[in-house]
Coordinates of C-alpha atoms in Angstrom, one line a residue:
M293 CA -60.9 -2.4 33.0
S294 CA -59.7 1.1 33.7
G295 CA -62.7 1.6 36.1
A296 CA -61.8 -1.6 37.9
L297 CA -58.2 -0.5 38.3
R298 CA -59.3 2.9 39.6
D299 CA -61.7 1.2 42.1
S300 CA -59.0 -1.2 43.2
G301 CA -56.6 1.7 43.7
R302 CA -59.2 3.6 45.9
R303 CA -59.9 0.5 48.0
L304 CA -56.1 -0.1 48.4
A305 CA -55.6 3.5 49.5
S306 CA -58.7 3.7 51.8
Q307 CA -59.4 0.2 53.1
T308 CA -55.9 -1.1 53.8
T309 CA -53.4 -0.4 56.6
V310 CA -50.4 1.7 56.0
L311 CA -48.2 -1.3 56.7
F312 CA -49.9 -3.3 53.9
R313 CA -49.6 -0.4 51.5
I314 CA -45.9 0.0 52.2
T315 CA -45.4 -3.8 51.8
V316 CA -47.1 -3.7 48.4
L317 CA -45.0 -0.8 47.3
A318 CA -41.8 -2.4 48.5
T319 CA -42.7 -5.6 46.7
L320 CA -43.3 -3.7 43.5
F321 CA -39.9 -2.0 43.9
V322 CA -38.2 -5.3 44.5
I323 CA -39.8 -6.8 41.4
A324 CA -38.8 -3.8 39.4
G325 CA -35.3 -4.0 40.8
F326 CA -35.0 -7.7 39.9
G327 CA -36.3 -6.9 36.4
Y328 CA -33.6 -4.2 36.0
L329 CA -30.9 -6.6 37.3
L330 CA -32.0 -9.3 34.9
Y331 CA -31.9 -6.8 32.0
Q332 CA -28.4 -5.7 33.0
N333 CA -27.3 -9.3 33.3
D334 CA -28.7 -10.1 29.9
Q335 CA -26.8 -7.1 28.4
R336 CA -23.5 -8.2 30.0
L337 CA -24.1 -11.8 28.8
A338 CA -24.8 -10.6 25.3
D339 CA -21.6 -8.4 25.4
S340 CA -19.6 -11.3 26.7
I341 CA -20.9 -13.6 24.0
E342 CA -20.1 -11.0 21.4
Q343 CA -16.6 -10.5 22.8
E344 CA -16.0 -14.3 22.9
S345 CA -17.3 -14.6 19.3
R346 CA -14.8 -11.9 18.2
K347 CA -12.0 -13.6 20.1
I348 CA -12.8 -17.0 18.5
E349 CA -13.0 -15.4 15.0
A350 CA -9.7 -13.5 15.6
V351 CA -7.9 -16.7 16.9
A352 CA -9.3 -18.8 14.0
F353 CA -8.1 -16.1 11.5
M354 CA -4.6 -16.2 13.1
L355 CA -4.5 -20.0 13.0
A356 CA -5.5 -20.0 9.4
Q357 CA -2.6 -17.7 8.6
T358 CA -0.3 -19.8 10.7
R359 CA -1.1 -23.0 8.8
E360 CA 0.7 -21.6 5.8
D361 CA 4.0 -22.1 7.7
A362 CA 3.1 -25.3 9.5
L363 CA 3.9 -28.8 8.3
T364 CA 1.4 -31.6 8.0
P365 CA 1.7 -35.3 7.2
D366 CA 0.2 -34.5 3.8
D367 CA 3.1 -32.1 3.1
L368 CA 5.7 -34.8 3.8
A369 CA 3.7 -37.3 1.7
S370 CA 3.7 -34.9 -1.2
L371 CA 7.4 -34.4 -0.9
R372 CA 8.0 -38.1 -0.7
D373 CA 5.9 -38.7 -3.8
A374 CA 7.9 -36.0 -5.7
F375 CA 11.2 -37.6 -4.7
E376 CA 10.0 -41.1 -5.7
N377 CA 8.5 -40.0 -9.0
Q378 CA 11.4 -37.6 -9.7
V379 CA 8.9 -34.9 -10.4
L380 CA 9.9 -31.3 -9.6
S381 CA 7.4 -30.0 -7.0
T382 CA 7.2 -26.2 -6.3
E383 CA 9.8 -26.5 -3.6
Q384 CA 12.2 -28.5 -5.7
R385 CA 11.7 -26.2 -8.7
L386 CA 12.6 -23.2 -6.5
G387 CA 15.7 -25.1 -5.4
T388 CA 17.0 -25.2 -8.9
L389 CA 16.4 -21.6 -9.8
E390 CA 20.0 -20.5 -9.0
Q391 CA 21.4 -23.0 -11.5
R392 CA 18.7 -22.4 -14.2
A393 CA 18.7 -18.6 -14.0
G394 CA 22.5 -18.5 -14.3
A395 CA 22.9 -15.9 -11.5
P396 CA 26.5 -14.9 -11.3
T397 CA 28.4 -17.1 -8.8
R398 CA 30.3 -14.2 -7.4
V399 CA 27.2 -12.3 -6.3
I400 CA 25.4 -15.4 -4.8
A401 CA 28.5 -16.7 -3.0
A402 CA 29.3 -13.4 -1.5
S403 CA 25.8 -12.8 -0.2
T404 CA 24.5 -16.2 0.8
R405 CA 26.1 -16.4 4.3
S406 CA 24.4 -13.1 5.3
V407 CA 20.8 -14.1 4.4
A408 CA 18.9 -15.6 7.3
F409 CA 15.9 -17.9 7.6
L410 CA 13.6 -16.2 10.2
Q411 CA 11.4 -18.3 12.4
G412 CA 9.2 -16.9 15.0
A413 CA 6.0 -17.2 17.0
Y414 CA 3.7 -14.7 18.8
G415 CA 1.1 -15.0 21.4
L416 CA -2.1 -13.1 22.3
R417 CA -2.6 -11.3 25.6
H418 CA -6.1 -10.8 26.9
V419 CA -6.2 -7.0 27.5
E420 CA -8.9 -7.0 30.2
S421 CA -7.2 -9.7 32.4
G422 CA -3.7 -9.0 31.4
K423 CA -3.1 -12.8 30.9
I424 CA -1.7 -14.4 27.8
L425 CA -3.9 -17.0 26.1
R426 CA -2.9 -20.6 27.0
H427 CA -4.0 -24.0 26.0
V428 CA -6.8 -25.6 28.1
L429 CA -5.6 -29.1 29.2
G430 CA -7.6 -32.2 29.6
P431 CA -7.5 -34.9 32.3
K432 CA -4.4 -36.5 30.6
E433 CA -2.6 -33.1 30.2
E434 CA -3.5 -33.1 26.5
N435 CA -4.4 -29.9 24.7
L436 CA -8.2 -29.8 24.3
K437 CA -10.1 -28.6 21.2
T438 CA -13.3 -26.7 20.7
P439 CA -16.3 -28.4 19.1
F440 CA -15.2 -26.7 15.9
G441 CA -11.9 -28.5 15.9
Q442 CA -9.8 -25.4 16.9
P443 CA -7.4 -25.4 19.8
W444 CA -9.2 -24.4 23.0
I445 CA -7.2 -21.4 24.4
E446 CA -8.2 -19.2 27.3
P447 CA -6.6 -16.6 29.6
D448 CA -7.0 -19.0 32.5
G449 CA -5.7 -22.0 30.6
T450 CA -3.0 -24.0 32.3
G451 CA -1.1 -25.3 29.3
E452 CA 1.6 -23.6 27.2
P453 CA 1.0 -20.2 25.6
A454 CA -0.8 -20.6 22.3
E455 CA 1.8 -20.0 19.5
F456 CA 1.0 -18.4 16.1
Q457 CA 4.0 -19.4 14.1
F458 CA 5.6 -17.7 11.0
T459 CA 8.7 -17.8 8.8
G460 CA 10.4 -15.2 6.6
T461 CA 13.7 -13.9 5.3
G462 CA 16.1 -11.4 6.6
F463 CA 19.6 -10.2 5.7
L464 CA 22.5 -8.6 7.5
I465 CA 23.8 -5.1 6.6
E466 CA 27.5 -4.7 6.0
G467 CA 29.5 -3.2 8.8
G468 CA 27.3 -4.0 11.8
S469 CA 24.9 -6.3 13.6
L470 CA 21.6 -5.1 12.2
M471 CA 19.3 -7.3 10.2
V472 CA 16.7 -6.1 7.7
T473 CA 13.3 -7.8 7.0
N474 CA 9.7 -6.7 6.2
R475 CA 7.5 -5.1 8.8
H476 CA 4.9 -7.8 8.1
V477 CA 7.5 -10.4 9.0
A478 CA 8.8 -8.8 12.2
L479 CA 5.2 -7.8 13.2
P480 CA 3.2 -10.5 11.4
W481 CA -0.1 -9.5 13.1
T482 CA 0.0 -6.2 11.2
S483 CA -0.8 -7.9 7.8
G484 CA -4.2 -7.4 6.3
D485 CA -7.0 -7.1 8.8
R486 CA -5.4 -9.1 11.6
E487 CA -4.6 -6.2 13.9
K488 CA -8.2 -4.8 13.7
A489 CA -9.6 -8.3 14.4
L490 CA -7.4 -8.6 17.4
N491 CA -8.3 -5.1 18.8
D492 CA -12.0 -5.8 18.3
A493 CA -11.6 -9.1 20.2
G494 CA -9.8 -7.4 23.1
L495 CA -6.5 -9.2 22.4
E496 CA -3.0 -7.8 22.1
P497 CA -0.2 -9.6 20.2
E498 CA 3.1 -10.2 21.8
M499 CA 6.2 -11.7 20.3
L500 CA 7.2 -14.9 22.1
R501 CA 10.3 -15.9 20.1
L502 CA 12.2 -14.8 17.0
L503 CA 15.2 -16.7 15.7
A504 CA 17.5 -16.1 12.8
Y505 CA 19.3 -19.1 11.1
L506 CA 22.3 -18.2 9.1
P507 CA 23.9 -20.6 6.6
D508 CA 27.0 -22.4 7.9
Q509 CA 26.0 -21.7 11.5
T510 CA 24.6 -24.6 13.5
E511 CA 22.9 -22.6 16.2
P512 CA 20.2 -19.9 15.7
I513 CA 20.6 -16.3 16.8
E514 CA 18.0 -14.6 19.0
A515 CA 16.7 -11.5 17.2
R516 CA 14.8 -8.5 18.6
L517 CA 12.9 -5.7 16.9
V518 CA 14.8 -2.3 16.9
R519 CA 12.6 -0.2 14.7
F520 CA 10.0 -0.4 11.9
S521 CA 8.9 2.0 9.2
D522 CA 5.4 3.6 9.2
V523 CA 5.6 4.4 5.5
A524 CA 7.3 1.3 4.0
D525 CA 7.2 -2.5 4.7
L526 CA 10.5 -2.5 6.5
A527 CA 11.8 -3.5 9.9
I528 CA 15.2 -3.6 11.5
L529 CA 16.3 -6.3 13.9
A530 CA 19.3 -6.5 16.2
V531 CA 21.3 -9.7 16.7
E532 CA 24.4 -10.7 18.8
P533 CA 27.4 -8.9 17.2
S534 CA 29.8 -11.7 18.0
R535 CA 27.8 -14.1 15.9
V536 CA 27.9 -12.0 12.7
Q537 CA 31.4 -10.6 12.5
G538 CA 32.6 -10.3 8.9
L539 CA 29.1 -10.7 7.5
G540 CA 26.7 -8.3 5.8
I541 CA 25.7 -7.1 2.4
P542 CA 26.4 -3.6 1.1
L543 CA 23.6 -1.2 0.2
A544 CA 23.5 0.4 -3.3
D545 CA 24.1 4.1 -3.5
A546 CA 22.4 4.6 -6.8
A547 CA 18.8 3.7 -7.6
S548 CA 17.9 0.8 -9.8
R549 CA 16.9 1.3 -13.4
V550 CA 14.2 -0.3 -15.6
G551 CA 15.7 -3.2 -17.5
E552 CA 18.4 -3.8 -15.0
E553 CA 19.1 -7.4 -14.0
L554 CA 18.8 -8.3 -10.3
Y555 CA 19.2 -11.4 -8.1
L556 CA 16.8 -12.3 -5.4
L557 CA 17.8 -14.4 -2.3
G558 CA 15.4 -15.8 0.2
Y559 CA 13.6 -18.8 1.7
P560 CA 10.3 -19.1 -0.3
T561 CA 7.8 -21.7 1.1
G562 CA 9.8 -21.8 4.4
L563 CA 10.5 -25.2 6.0
K564 CA 9.0 -27.1 3.0
A565 CA 11.6 -25.8 0.6
L566 CA 14.4 -26.4 3.1
I567 CA 13.2 -30.0 3.6
A568 CA 13.0 -30.5 -0.2
Q569 CA 16.6 -29.2 -0.5
A570 CA 17.8 -31.4 2.3
G571 CA 16.9 -34.4 0.2
P572 CA 14.9 -37.7 0.6
G573 CA 17.3 -38.9 3.4
F574 CA 16.2 -36.1 5.7
L575 CA 12.6 -36.6 4.8
E576 CA 12.9 -40.3 5.8
E577 CA 14.3 -39.3 9.1
L578 CA 11.3 -37.1 9.8
E579 CA 8.9 -39.8 8.8
A580 CA 10.7 -42.4 10.9
E581 CA 10.4 -40.2 14.0
G582 CA 6.9 -39.1 13.3
T583 CA 7.5 -35.5 14.5
L584 CA 6.5 -32.3 12.6
N585 CA 7.6 -29.9 15.4
F586 CA 8.0 -26.4 13.9
W587 CA 11.1 -25.6 16.0
S588 CA 12.9 -29.0 16.1
I589 CA 12.8 -29.4 12.3
A590 CA 14.6 -26.0 11.8
S591 CA 17.1 -26.8 14.5
R592 CA 17.9 -30.2 12.9
L593 CA 18.3 -28.6 9.5
S594 CA 20.7 -26.0 11.0
T595 CA 22.7 -28.6 12.9
Q596 CA 23.2 -30.6 9.6
S597 CA 24.1 -27.3 7.7
K598 CA 21.1 -27.7 5.4
I599 CA 19.9 -24.1 5.7
H600 CA 20.7 -22.1 2.5
P601 CA 18.7 -19.4 0.7
L602 CA 17.4 -19.9 -2.8
A603 CA 18.4 -17.6 -5.6
S604 CA 16.5 -16.4 -8.7
K605 CA 17.1 -13.8 -11.4
G606 CA 14.8 -11.2 -12.7
I607 CA 14.5 -7.9 -14.7
V608 CA 13.3 -4.6 -13.2
A609 CA 10.0 -3.8 -15.0
R610 CA 8.9 -0.6 -13.2
I611 CA 10.2 1.8 -10.6
S612 CA 8.5 4.4 -8.5
G613 CA 9.4 6.2 -5.3
S614 CA 7.7 3.6 -3.2
A615 CA 8.3 0.3 -5.1
I616 CA 10.4 -1.6 -7.6
V617 CA 8.6 -4.2 -9.7
Y618 CA 10.6 -7.2 -11.0
D619 CA 9.9 -10.7 -12.2
A620 CA 12.4 -12.7 -10.1
E621 CA 10.6 -15.9 -9.0
T622 CA 9.7 -16.3 -5.3
T623 CA 6.7 -17.0 -3.2
T624 CA 5.4 -16.8 0.4
G625 CA 8.4 -17.0 2.8
G626 CA 10.7 -15.0 0.6
S627 CA 9.5 -11.7 2.1
G628 CA 12.3 -9.7 3.5
G629 CA 15.0 -11.1 1.2
P630 CA 17.5 -8.8 -0.6
A631 CA 17.3 -8.0 -4.3
L632 CA 20.9 -7.5 -5.5
N633 CA 22.4 -5.7 -8.5
R634 CA 25.4 -7.1 -10.5
R635 CA 27.8 -5.6 -8.0
G636 CA 26.2 -7.6 -5.1
E637 CA 24.6 -4.5 -3.6
V638 CA 21.1 -4.3 -2.2
V639 CA 18.8 -2.3 -4.4
A640 CA 15.4 -3.4 -2.9
I641 CA 13.9 -5.5 -0.1
N642 CA 11.4 -8.1 -1.4
A643 CA 8.0 -7.4 0.1
A644 CA 5.1 -8.8 -1.9
I645 CA 4.2 -11.1 -4.8
L646 CA 1.8 -10.4 -7.6
P647 CA 0.8 -13.8 -9.0
E648 CA -1.9 -12.3 -11.1
F649 CA 0.8 -10.5 -13.1
G650 CA 2.9 -13.5 -14.2
G651 CA 4.8 -13.9 -11.0
S652 CA 5.9 -10.3 -10.7
N653 CA 7.1 -9.1 -7.3
I654 CA 7.3 -5.8 -5.5
G655 CA 10.4 -4.7 -3.6
V656 CA 10.9 -1.7 -1.3
P657 CA 13.6 0.6 -2.7
V658 CA 16.8 0.7 -0.7
S659 CA 16.3 4.5 -0.2
H660 CA 13.6 3.7 2.3
L661 CA 16.0 1.4 4.2
R662 CA 18.6 4.2 4.4
A663 CA 16.0 6.5 5.8
L664 CA 15.0 4.0 8.5
L665 CA 18.6 3.4 9.4
G666 CA 19.0 7.1 9.9
E667 CA 16.2 7.0 12.4
V668 CA 17.9 4.2 14.3
E669 CA 21.2 6.1 14.4
S670 CA 19.5 9.2 15.7
Q671 CA 17.8 7.3 18.6

């Protein structure tokens, strides 16, 4: 074979015209060029598929987290069954903690009006195109879904921006218009591995809306992030000063002590607990209308003055420079709530739950909040 190739090469060089040889060489170069282009195209396609896969995984992860705060028909059915059977569900049980725990009326009454139910949503911006992910619409203007049952969202979608919704708790500080919450509430995409998943997928989170509902106020207040801590799970929000005059909770000067009694305020389980507190009549209204809109339910609860924090009592079990551990009952949604001493002063900001340790919870000591406030004042 090698001899035949050498013989063919000699014949090609000695028995063909120059034009023919140039044509053959040019053809070979064109074929090589096409091969290289195909290889490059395959690489770009593989990179694109990998990028899309990462984006789908990141979006699915965000949606899974969002479902914790969303309402489904099954949730309403569970609440209805609990009302009909007069069985205390998790949400109803939390609604009775204030009475059962015997938290001092003075502390609860003085602080309740300053504890806000936070409701927000963020979107995802495609870094390469600079466009925010939107729903892809069908021929009847309906939101389409992928073959895997997830919402179909793309940078070039023509529907509304895709919302990743969340809830939490915040409270006003005495003597101003600043509201405190957790960093993982004000910046929900920073929890766990969410931020890394988004970066790998070429997506950038962006807050679309953040509302604060205060008890006894029928309209929500727009809130904006002022500053967050790099060392503690804390964030400070700003709200309209005219809406919060005379409100706020004082901060404790002294550190808490092991064995000290404290009282925790917040909105554990979010909308579900608020609906349970509102009673069967409110639930019947929702079922009659057949709507489970994340925003309209909160607005209706607020209009009917049915937004109030839940209270529970606990004992401080352990204290360190970075955390206070206590056993006041709460759950997801209570993050960002104030932990108060007997004088009604904030000694910690509720940050995490430890269900594997009998319902123990972790709070950020108020000293970290004072340090963060110092950074805000020095801006």
